[in-house]
Amino acid sequence: MEDDRFRRKIGWFRVCCCIMVIWIHAGNAELFLGKLHEGHPLMLLEYKIIPAVIRISIPCFLMMSGYQFFRGFTMEKLSGKWRRRVKTLLIPYLVWNLLYYFGYLIANQAEFLRDIVNKPDIRLSLEQMAEAAVFYRYNPVFWFMYQLILLVALAPLLYLFLKRVWSGCMFLAAVFFIIHGENTLPLLNLDALFYYSSAGFLALHWQNAVEGQWTRRRAALGAVLLILGMLAGVPYYARSFPPAIVAYYTLAVFGLWLMADERRLGKQRPWMEYTFFIYAFHFIPVRFLNKILADWLWGSELAAGALYLGMPALATAVCCLSARILKHLPLIWTMLNGGREAAK
């Protein structure tokens, strides 16, 4: 696959994942209607049915990141890849975490905003500031970024296992087995490690297969992987079996990638370079819109459902408008968006 076409396909997948992440955080049934039983139609829709599909977004992000890091990787390229990710990952991570901390700190002083931010424990201190910057205390959506930074830092160690087919297979099997045992590692999520490493393994050994031109045969294989993934995920929803959800997401992401015809994907629009900014900022308009409209339209199931379904479009519009304004401040915009640009 041509590099431009590959980047364009990655870009479209990022946009879709971004929309799904917004949807994950858009749940509002209890804000509008108070405490509900789990079988309520709105609760089922917002916290069971749609999440069963859209929670594939973070595994997809991790797999795309792992694939791109190890695509054409050699140890000689490590320092360059690390330098780029300081700009695209580490600096934006720290900046956004501090912005959330100071934003909540300031908002907590205003009575009409205090209930919206809902951070009664926040105070000005070096300890809280450091905890906010490093451990995303006031920016929970950045747990994914924290995991990604750890994985990038561990890339040389991962490469030792992934660079050969046999050792890579053994490593992935070992990680999956540990997940099966419901064990944990300090700081690092095992499922994130599996997603990132499995995609990196493909980038090192089967790049041509992953990036081959779309054909009906590839699409059919992708459909089979997607169906197998959905079937593999059943034990998770039936009895909370962790390896099942990992198998579901992994197979489904690979399947969707093979099914997507890169030739039919249009050129990316200028706003599509905002995906990282949307991911980082979306929680604020989502929370604000849900809280304000829930107070105004309390008790309306119709309003709650309509806002939930429309939240990706509303939050994306707010984020894009904010991004267009911030682009007039190039230094700040670069720090907030990590210098990312949309593929042509």
mmCIF file of C-alpha atoms in Angstrom:
data_model
loop_
_atom_site.group_PDB
_atom_site.id
_atom_site.type_symbol
_atom_site.label_atom_id
_atom_site.label_comp_id
_atom_site.label_asym_id
_atom_site.label_seq_id
_atom_site.Cartn_x
_atom_site.Cartn_y
_atom_site.Cartn_z
ATOM 1 C CA MET A 1 0.000 0.000 0.000
ATOM 2 C CA GLU A 2 1.280 3.445 -0.859
ATOM 3 C CA ASP A 3 2.357 5.399 2.199
ATOM 4 C CA ASP A 4 -0.115 8.250 1.576
ATOM 5 C CA ARG A 5 -2.974 5.791 1.193
ATOM 6 C CA PHE A 6 -1.911 3.989 4.361
ATOM 7 C CA ARG A 7 -1.824 7.254 6.349
ATOM 8 C CA ARG A 8 -5.214 8.224 4.946
ATOM 9 C CA LYS A 9 -6.703 4.904 6.036
ATOM 10 C CA ILE A 10 -5.196 5.315 9.506
ATOM 11 C CA GLY A 11 -6.643 8.826 9.600
ATOM 12 C CA TRP A 12 -10.173 7.639 8.844
ATOM 13 C CA PHE A 13 -9.923 4.909 11.458
ATOM 14 C CA ARG A 14 -8.811 7.533 13.994
ATOM 15 C CA VAL A 15 -11.821 9.695 13.193
ATOM 16 C CA CYS A 16 -14.183 6.753 13.717
ATOM 17 C CA CYS A 17 -12.460 5.828 16.983
ATOM 18 C CA CYS A 18 -12.670 9.433 18.171
ATOM 19 C CA ILE A 19 -16.419 9.501 17.575
ATOM 20 C CA MET A 20 -16.785 6.245 19.508
ATOM 21 C CA VAL A 21 -14.750 7.593 22.443
ATOM 22 C CA ILE A 22 -17.094 10.589 22.679
ATOM 23 C CA TRP A 23 -20.036 8.204 22.693
ATOM 24 C CA ILE A 24 -18.473 6.169 25.505
ATOM 25 C CA HIS A 25 -18.545 9.242 27.745
ATOM 26 C CA ALA A 26 -21.955 10.513 26.594
ATOM 27 C CA GLY A 27 -24.089 8.372 28.913
ATOM 28 C CA ASN A 28 -26.691 10.600 30.603
ATOM 29 C CA ALA A 29 -29.644 8.457 31.686
ATOM 30 C CA GLU A 30 -29.080 8.971 35.411
ATOM 31 C CA LEU A 31 -28.425 12.694 34.971
ATOM 32 C CA PHE A 32 -31.821 13.157 33.301
ATOM 33 C CA LEU A 33 -33.873 10.534 35.118
ATOM 34 C CA GLY A 34 -32.152 9.777 38.412
ATOM 35 C CA LYS A 35 -31.211 6.292 39.561
ATOM 36 C CA LEU A 36 -32.641 3.669 37.209
ATOM 37 C CA HIS A 37 -32.737 -0.124 37.226
ATOM 38 C CA GLU A 38 -30.320 -1.825 34.834
ATOM 39 C CA GLY A 39 -33.136 -3.115 32.646
ATOM 40 C CA HIS A 40 -34.457 0.349 31.793
ATOM 41 C CA PRO A 41 -34.375 0.792 27.958
ATOM 42 C CA LEU A 42 -32.182 3.901 28.149
ATOM 43 C CA MET A 43 -29.735 2.200 30.525
ATOM 44 C CA LEU A 44 -29.538 -0.798 28.210
ATOM 45 C CA LEU A 45 -28.954 1.430 25.198
ATOM 46 C CA GLU A 46 -26.311 3.678 26.793
ATOM 47 C CA TYR A 47 -24.432 1.210 28.969
ATOM 48 C CA LYS A 48 -24.942 -2.210 27.379
ATOM 49 C CA ILE A 49 -25.913 -2.304 23.712
ATOM 50 C CA ILE A 50 -23.957 0.563 22.135
ATOM 51 C CA PRO A 51 -20.886 0.167 24.421
ATOM 52 C CA ALA A 52 -20.596 -3.474 23.302
ATOM 53 C CA VAL A 53 -19.631 -2.063 19.889
ATOM 54 C CA ILE A 54 -17.955 1.285 20.553
ATOM 55 C CA ARG A 55 -15.537 0.113 23.235
ATOM 56 C CA ILE A 56 -13.463 -1.293 20.409
ATOM 57 C CA SER A 57 -12.136 2.268 19.945
ATOM 58 C CA ILE A 58 -9.324 2.226 22.529
ATOM 59 C CA PRO A 59 -7.987 -1.210 21.485
ATOM 60 C CA CYS A 60 -8.055 0.082 17.909
ATOM 61 C CA PHE A 61 -6.089 3.199 18.920
ATOM 62 C CA LEU A 62 -3.521 1.040 20.711
ATOM 63 C CA MET A 63 -3.174 -1.336 17.790
ATOM 64 C CA MET A 64 -2.746 1.473 15.273
ATOM 65 C CA SER A 65 -0.108 3.037 17.514
ATOM 66 C CA GLY A 66 1.751 -0.251 17.934
ATOM 67 C CA TYR A 67 1.645 -0.951 14.219
ATOM 68 C CA GLN A 68 2.941 2.496 13.303
ATOM 69 C CA PHE A 69 5.754 2.369 15.861
ATOM 70 C CA PHE A 70 7.080 -0.983 14.634
ATOM 71 C CA ARG A 71 6.367 -0.409 10.933
ATOM 72 C CA GLY A 72 9.796 -0.691 9.308
ATOM 73 C CA PHE A 73 11.371 -0.624 12.769
ATOM 74 C CA THR A 74 15.035 -1.274 13.530
ATOM 75 C CA MET A 75 16.944 -0.378 16.673
ATOM 76 C CA GLU A 76 18.755 2.337 14.702
ATOM 77 C CA LYS A 77 15.405 4.113 14.292
ATOM 78 C CA LEU A 78 14.543 4.002 17.997
ATOM 79 C CA SER A 79 15.918 7.404 18.995
ATOM 80 C CA GLY A 80 14.097 9.136 16.125
ATOM 81 C CA LYS A 81 10.807 7.445 16.975
ATOM 82 C CA TRP A 82 11.218 8.337 20.634
ATOM 83 C CA ARG A 83 11.972 11.987 19.787
ATOM 84 C CA ARG A 84 8.852 12.264 17.636
ATOM 85 C CA ARG A 85 6.706 10.770 20.366
ATOM 86 C CA VAL A 86 8.017 13.197 22.942
ATOM 87 C CA LYS A 87 6.394 15.852 20.743
ATOM 88 C CA THR A 88 3.245 13.926 19.822
ATOM 89 C CA LEU A 89 2.601 12.082 23.105
ATOM 90 C CA LEU A 90 4.582 13.152 26.159
ATOM 91 C CA ILE A 91 4.370 16.950 25.906
ATOM 92 C CA PRO A 92 0.631 17.015 25.038
ATOM 93 C CA TYR A 93 -0.012 14.492 27.830
ATOM 94 C CA LEU A 94 1.601 16.690 30.469
ATOM 95 C CA VAL A 95 0.123 19.925 29.106
ATOM 96 C CA TRP A 96 -3.438 18.604 28.917
ATOM 97 C CA ASN A 97 -3.258 17.037 32.379
ATOM 98 C CA LEU A 98 -2.157 20.357 33.867
ATOM 99 C CA LEU A 99 -4.809 22.262 31.911
ATOM 100 C CA TYR A 100 -7.521 19.993 33.318
ATOM 101 C CA TYR A 101 -6.112 20.425 36.813
ATOM 102 C CA PHE A 102 -5.998 24.221 36.686
ATOM 103 C CA GLY A 103 -9.292 24.393 34.788
ATOM 104 C CA TYR A 104 -11.096 22.367 37.438
ATOM 105 C CA LEU A 105 -9.333 24.320 40.184
ATOM 106 C CA ILE A 106 -10.579 27.633 38.779
ATOM 107 C CA ALA A 107 -14.073 26.327 37.948
ATOM 108 C CA ASN A 108 -14.421 24.962 41.468
ATOM 109 C CA GLN A 109 -14.293 28.513 42.800
ATOM 110 C CA ALA A 110 -17.445 29.496 40.892
ATOM 111 C CA GLU A 111 -20.662 28.283 42.487
ATOM 112 C CA PHE A 112 -22.546 27.771 39.205
ATOM 113 C CA LEU A 113 -19.698 25.615 37.841
ATOM 114 C CA ARG A 114 -18.911 23.651 41.000
ATOM 115 C CA ASP A 115 -21.656 21.078 40.447
ATOM 116 C CA ILE A 116 -20.690 20.615 36.799
ATOM 117 C CA VAL A 117 -16.996 19.927 37.465
ATOM 118 C CA ASN A 118 -17.813 17.867 40.600
ATOM 119 C CA LYS A 119 -14.249 17.948 42.000
ATOM 120 C CA PRO A 120 -14.712 18.786 45.694
ATOM 121 C CA ASP A 121 -11.276 17.420 46.663
ATOM 122 C CA ILE A 122 -9.229 19.635 44.347
ATOM 123 C CA ARG A 123 -6.914 22.226 45.862
ATOM 124 C CA LEU A 124 -3.782 24.120 44.892
ATOM 125 C CA SER A 125 -0.739 22.112 45.957
ATOM 126 C CA LEU A 126 2.468 20.853 44.413
ATOM 127 C CA GLU A 127 1.514 17.299 45.348
ATOM 128 C CA GLN A 128 -1.814 17.434 43.528
ATOM 129 C CA MET A 129 -0.242 19.244 40.585
ATOM 130 C CA ALA A 130 2.424 16.550 40.204
ATOM 131 C CA GLU A 131 -0.153 13.783 40.592
ATOM 132 C CA ALA A 132 -2.360 15.459 38.004
ATOM 133 C CA ALA A 133 0.474 15.890 35.497
ATOM 134 C CA VAL A 134 1.971 12.412 35.778
ATOM 135 C CA PHE A 135 -0.964 10.217 36.764
ATOM 136 C CA TYR A 136 -3.848 12.023 34.959
ATOM 137 C CA ARG A 137 -5.844 12.340 38.210
ATOM 138 C CA TYR A 138 -8.185 15.007 36.835
ATOM 139 C CA ASN A 139 -8.146 13.834 33.233
ATOM 140 C CA PRO A 140 -9.364 10.221 33.356
ATOM 141 C CA VAL A 141 -9.708 9.889 29.581
ATOM 142 C CA PHE A 142 -5.898 10.006 29.403
ATOM 143 C CA TRP A 143 -5.463 6.586 30.997
ATOM 144 C CA PHE A 144 -5.011 5.401 27.421
ATOM 145 C CA MET A 145 -2.262 7.979 26.809
ATOM 146 C CA TYR A 146 -0.515 6.903 30.001
ATOM 147 C CA GLN A 147 -0.522 3.293 28.829
ATOM 148 C CA LEU A 148 0.712 4.310 25.391
ATOM 149 C CA ILE A 149 3.628 6.299 26.834
ATOM 150 C CA LEU A 150 4.646 3.287 28.940
ATOM 151 C CA LEU A 151 4.455 1.017 25.896
ATOM 152 C CA VAL A 152 6.564 3.389 23.789
ATOM 153 C CA ALA A 153 9.150 3.491 26.567
ATOM 154 C CA LEU A 154 9.165 -0.332 26.671
ATOM 155 C CA ALA A 155 9.463 -0.651 22.876
ATOM 156 C CA PRO A 156 13.126 -1.831 22.867
ATOM 157 C CA LEU A 157 12.253 -4.603 25.313
ATOM 158 C CA LEU A 158 9.178 -5.576 23.310
ATOM 159 C CA TYR A 159 11.265 -5.649 20.146
ATOM 160 C CA LEU A 160 13.553 -8.287 21.653
ATOM 161 C CA PHE A 161 10.562 -10.640 21.752
ATOM 162 C CA LEU A 162 8.708 -9.489 18.650
ATOM 163 C CA LYS A 163 11.590 -9.370 16.164
ATOM 164 C CA ARG A 164 11.448 -13.145 15.583
ATOM 165 C CA VAL A 165 8.282 -15.008 14.697
ATOM 166 C CA TRP A 166 8.691 -17.808 17.219
ATOM 167 C CA SER A 167 9.600 -15.570 20.150
ATOM 168 C CA GLY A 168 6.861 -13.107 19.226
ATOM 169 C CA CYS A 169 4.239 -15.844 19.182
ATOM 170 C CA MET A 170 5.454 -17.159 22.537
ATOM 171 C CA PHE A 171 5.407 -13.647 24.021
ATOM 172 C CA LEU A 172 1.865 -12.914 22.850
ATOM 173 C CA ALA A 173 0.694 -16.313 24.070
ATOM 174 C CA ALA A 174 2.299 -15.655 27.461
ATOM 175 C CA VAL A 175 0.610 -12.252 27.799
ATOM 176 C CA PHE A 176 -2.736 -13.774 26.814
ATOM 177 C CA PHE A 177 -2.250 -16.584 29.341
ATOM 178 C CA ILE A 178 -1.493 -14.076 32.105
ATOM 179 C CA ILE A 179 -4.667 -12.183 31.182
ATOM 180 C CA HIS A 180 -6.499 -15.518 31.439
ATOM 181 C CA GLY A 181 -5.213 -15.845 34.989
ATOM 182 C CA GLU A 182 -6.539 -12.361 35.757
ATOM 183 C CA ASN A 183 -3.100 -11.289 36.952
ATOM 184 C CA THR A 184 -1.862 -7.694 36.808
ATOM 185 C CA LEU A 185 1.352 -5.766 36.346
ATOM 186 C CA PRO A 186 2.329 -2.588 38.185
ATOM 187 C CA LEU A 187 1.178 0.477 36.186
ATOM 188 C CA LEU A 188 0.858 -1.349 32.843
ATOM 189 C CA ASN A 189 -2.446 -2.855 31.666
ATOM 190 C CA LEU A 190 -1.940 -6.324 30.221
ATOM 191 C CA ASP A 191 -4.684 -5.917 27.641
ATOM 192 C CA ALA A 192 -3.033 -2.703 26.378
ATOM 193 C CA LEU A 193 0.262 -4.591 26.174
ATOM 194 C CA PHE A 194 -1.392 -7.330 24.116
ATOM 195 C CA TYR A 195 -3.108 -4.970 21.658
ATOM 196 C CA TYR A 196 0.023 -2.885 21.115
ATOM 197 C CA SER A 197 2.342 -5.874 20.795
ATOM 198 C CA SER A 198 0.094 -7.932 18.511
ATOM 199 C CA ALA A 199 -0.110 -5.067 16.014
ATOM 200 C CA GLY A 200 3.632 -4.452 16.319
ATOM 201 C CA PHE A 201 4.230 -8.136 15.599
ATOM 202 C CA LEU A 202 2.220 -7.864 12.367
ATOM 203 C CA ALA A 203 4.112 -4.714 11.370
ATOM 204 C CA LEU A 204 7.437 -6.518 11.747
ATOM 205 C CA HIS A 205 6.533 -9.766 9.994
ATOM 206 C CA TRP A 206 3.406 -9.353 7.862
ATOM 207 C CA GLN A 207 3.392 -5.761 6.702
ATOM 208 C CA ASN A 208 2.660 -6.748 3.114
ATOM 209 C CA ALA A 209 -0.312 -8.821 4.207
ATOM 210 C CA VAL A 210 -1.721 -6.024 6.360
ATOM 211 C CA GLU A 211 -1.148 -3.312 3.773
ATOM 212 C CA GLY A 212 -2.041 -5.283 0.674
ATOM 213 C CA GLN A 213 -4.513 -3.754 -1.749
ATOM 214 C CA TRP A 214 -8.158 -4.371 -0.962
ATOM 215 C CA THR A 215 -9.759 -7.357 -2.656
ATOM 216 C CA ARG A 216 -13.008 -9.213 -2.142
ATOM 217 C CA ARG A 217 -11.029 -12.099 -0.706
ATOM 218 C CA ARG A 218 -9.421 -9.811 1.882
ATOM 219 C CA ALA A 219 -12.822 -8.327 2.715
ATOM 220 C CA ALA A 220 -14.295 -11.823 3.146
ATOM 221 C CA LEU A 221 -11.418 -12.787 5.450
ATOM 222 C CA GLY A 222 -12.011 -9.600 7.409
ATOM 223 C CA ALA A 223 -15.704 -10.412 7.762
ATOM 224 C CA VAL A 224 -14.812 -13.892 9.054
ATOM 225 C CA LEU A 225 -12.399 -12.404 11.615
ATOM 226 C CA LEU A 226 -15.035 -9.924 12.727
ATOM 227 C CA ILE A 227 -17.633 -12.657 13.202
ATOM 228 C CA LEU A 228 -15.137 -14.881 15.016
ATOM 229 C CA GLY A 229 -14.256 -11.963 17.267
ATOM 230 C CA MET A 230 -17.893 -11.324 18.121
ATOM 231 C CA LEU A 231 -18.392 -15.010 18.928
ATOM 232 C CA ALA A 232 -15.197 -15.038 20.994
ATOM 233 C CA GLY A 233 -16.517 -12.128 23.051
ATOM 234 C CA VAL A 234 -19.681 -13.926 24.168
ATOM 235 C CA PRO A 235 -18.082 -15.507 27.307
ATOM 236 C CA TYR A 236 -17.077 -12.040 28.498
ATOM 237 C CA TYR A 237 -20.630 -10.758 28.439
ATOM 238 C CA ALA A 238 -21.983 -14.054 29.783
ATOM 239 C CA ARG A 239 -19.631 -14.447 32.747
ATOM 240 C CA SER A 240 -17.056 -11.610 32.656
ATOM 241 C CA PHE A 241 -14.228 -13.719 31.206
ATOM 242 C CA PRO A 242 -11.402 -11.183 30.431
ATOM 243 C CA PRO A 243 -9.547 -13.068 27.663
ATOM 244 C CA ALA A 244 -12.791 -13.221 25.675
ATOM 245 C CA ILE A 245 -13.065 -9.457 25.321
ATOM 246 C CA VAL A 246 -9.378 -9.196 24.365
ATOM 247 C CA ALA A 247 -9.863 -11.816 21.646
ATOM 248 C CA TYR A 248 -13.029 -10.053 20.450
ATOM 249 C CA TYR A 249 -11.409 -6.630 20.105
ATOM 250 C CA THR A 250 -8.192 -7.948 18.548
ATOM 251 C CA LEU A 251 -9.923 -10.023 15.888
ATOM 252 C CA ALA A 252 -12.528 -7.341 15.227
ATOM 253 C CA VAL A 253 -9.949 -4.593 14.641
ATOM 254 C CA PHE A 254 -7.996 -6.778 12.211
ATOM 255 C CA GLY A 255 -11.220 -7.767 10.505
ATOM 256 C CA LEU A 256 -12.469 -4.203 10.081
ATOM 257 C CA TRP A 257 -9.077 -3.137 8.718
ATOM 258 C CA LEU A 258 -9.206 -5.824 6.041
ATOM 259 C CA MET A 259 -12.816 -5.020 5.182
ATOM 260 C CA ALA A 260 -12.214 -1.289 4.673
ATOM 261 C CA ASP A 261 -11.439 -0.483 1.036
ATOM 262 C CA GLU A 262 -8.742 2.194 1.147
ATOM 263 C CA ARG A 263 -9.436 3.130 -2.477
ATOM 264 C CA ARG A 264 -12.913 4.355 -1.554
ATOM 265 C CA LEU A 265 -11.772 6.493 1.354
ATOM 266 C CA GLY A 266 -11.846 10.139 0.380
ATOM 267 C CA LYS A 267 -9.169 12.669 1.096
ATOM 268 C CA GLN A 268 -9.077 13.768 4.683
ATOM 269 C CA ARG A 269 -10.682 17.072 5.473
ATOM 270 C CA PRO A 270 -8.689 19.778 7.295
ATOM 271 C CA TRP A 271 -10.660 19.236 10.512
ATOM 272 C CA MET A 272 -9.517 15.614 10.607
ATOM 273 C CA GLU A 273 -6.126 16.710 11.908
ATOM 274 C CA TYR A 274 -7.975 17.609 15.103
ATOM 275 C CA THR A 275 -8.560 14.011 16.200
ATOM 276 C CA PHE A 276 -6.073 14.144 19.069
ATOM 277 C CA PHE A 277 -7.454 17.491 20.202
ATOM 278 C CA ILE A 278 -10.990 16.095 20.051
ATOM 279 C CA TYR A 279 -9.934 13.078 22.120
ATOM 280 C CA ALA A 280 -8.261 15.308 24.703
ATOM 281 C CA PHE A 281 -10.922 18.037 24.916
ATOM 282 C CA HIS A 282 -14.220 16.265 24.274
ATOM 283 C CA PHE A 283 -14.959 15.410 27.905
ATOM 284 C CA ILE A 284 -15.532 19.086 28.735
ATOM 285 C CA PRO A 285 -18.328 19.816 26.216
ATOM 286 C CA VAL A 286 -19.842 16.370 26.827
ATOM 287 C CA ARG A 287 -20.022 16.976 30.566
ATOM 288 C CA PHE A 288 -21.187 20.571 30.195
ATOM 289 C CA LEU A 289 -23.957 19.807 27.691
ATOM 290 C CA ASN A 290 -25.227 16.821 29.653
ATOM 291 C CA LYS A 291 -25.325 18.659 32.976
ATOM 292 C CA ILE A 292 -26.875 21.883 31.672
ATOM 293 C CA LEU A 293 -29.553 20.191 29.558
ATOM 294 C CA ALA A 294 -30.330 17.626 32.276
ATOM 295 C CA ASP A 295 -31.087 20.463 34.707
ATOM 296 C CA TRP A 296 -33.221 22.192 32.092
ATOM 297 C CA LEU A 297 -35.057 19.094 30.770
ATOM 298 C CA TRP A 298 -35.088 16.927 33.887
ATOM 299 C CA GLY A 299 -37.241 13.821 33.588
ATOM 300 C CA SER A 300 -37.400 13.729 29.773
ATOM 301 C CA GLU A 301 -36.438 10.333 28.387
ATOM 302 C CA LEU A 302 -36.755 11.688 24.855
ATOM 303 C CA ALA A 303 -34.309 14.525 25.525
ATOM 304 C CA ALA A 304 -31.845 12.177 27.217
ATOM 305 C CA GLY A 305 -31.927 9.666 24.358
ATOM 306 C CA ALA A 306 -31.714 12.318 21.637
ATOM 307 C CA LEU A 307 -28.798 14.072 23.333
ATOM 308 C CA TYR A 308 -26.990 10.761 23.816
ATOM 309 C CA LEU A 309 -27.366 9.818 20.160
ATOM 310 C CA GLY A 310 -26.423 13.286 18.947
ATOM 311 C CA MET A 311 -23.564 13.926 21.371
ATOM 312 C CA PRO A 312 -20.752 12.798 19.014
ATOM 313 C CA ALA A 313 -21.820 15.403 16.443
ATOM 314 C CA LEU A 314 -22.372 18.147 19.035
ATOM 315 C CA ALA A 315 -19.126 17.568 20.924
ATOM 316 C CA THR A 316 -17.129 17.228 17.707
ATOM 317 C CA ALA A 317 -18.532 20.554 16.462
ATOM 318 C CA VAL A 318 -17.568 22.292 19.707
ATOM 319 C CA CYS A 319 -14.090 20.741 19.626
ATOM 320 C CA CYS A 320 -13.510 21.697 15.988
ATOM 321 C CA LEU A 321 -14.611 25.283 16.596
ATOM 322 C CA SER A 322 -12.261 25.503 19.585
ATOM 323 C CA ALA A 323 -9.443 24.013 17.517
ATOM 324 C CA ARG A 324 -9.916 26.515 14.702
ATOM 325 C CA ILE A 325 -9.605 29.346 17.209
ATOM 326 C CA LEU A 326 -6.519 27.852 18.859
ATOM 327 C CA LYS A 327 -4.801 27.339 15.503
ATOM 328 C CA HIS A 328 -4.276 31.111 15.462
ATOM 329 C CA LEU A 329 -1.832 30.510 18.344
ATOM 330 C CA PRO A 330 0.654 28.162 16.616
ATOM 331 C CA LEU A 331 2.907 27.418 19.602
ATOM 332 C CA ILE A 332 0.002 26.577 21.888
ATOM 333 C CA TRP A 333 -1.737 24.591 19.153
ATOM 334 C CA THR A 334 1.384 22.523 18.516
ATOM 335 C CA MET A 335 1.640 21.635 22.199
ATOM 336 C CA LEU A 336 -2.048 20.752 22.435
ATOM 337 C CA ASN A 337 -2.252 18.713 19.231
ATOM 338 C CA GLY A 338 1.275 17.336 19.203
ATOM 339 C CA GLY A 339 2.081 18.837 15.787
ATOM 340 C CA ARG A 340 -0.229 16.393 14.014
ATOM 341 C CA GLU A 341 -1.418 17.057 10.490
ATOM 342 C CA ALA A 342 -4.084 15.382 8.395
ATOM 343 C CA ALA A 343 -2.975 13.067 5.605
ATOM 344 C CA LYS A 344 -3.484 14.384 2.083
#
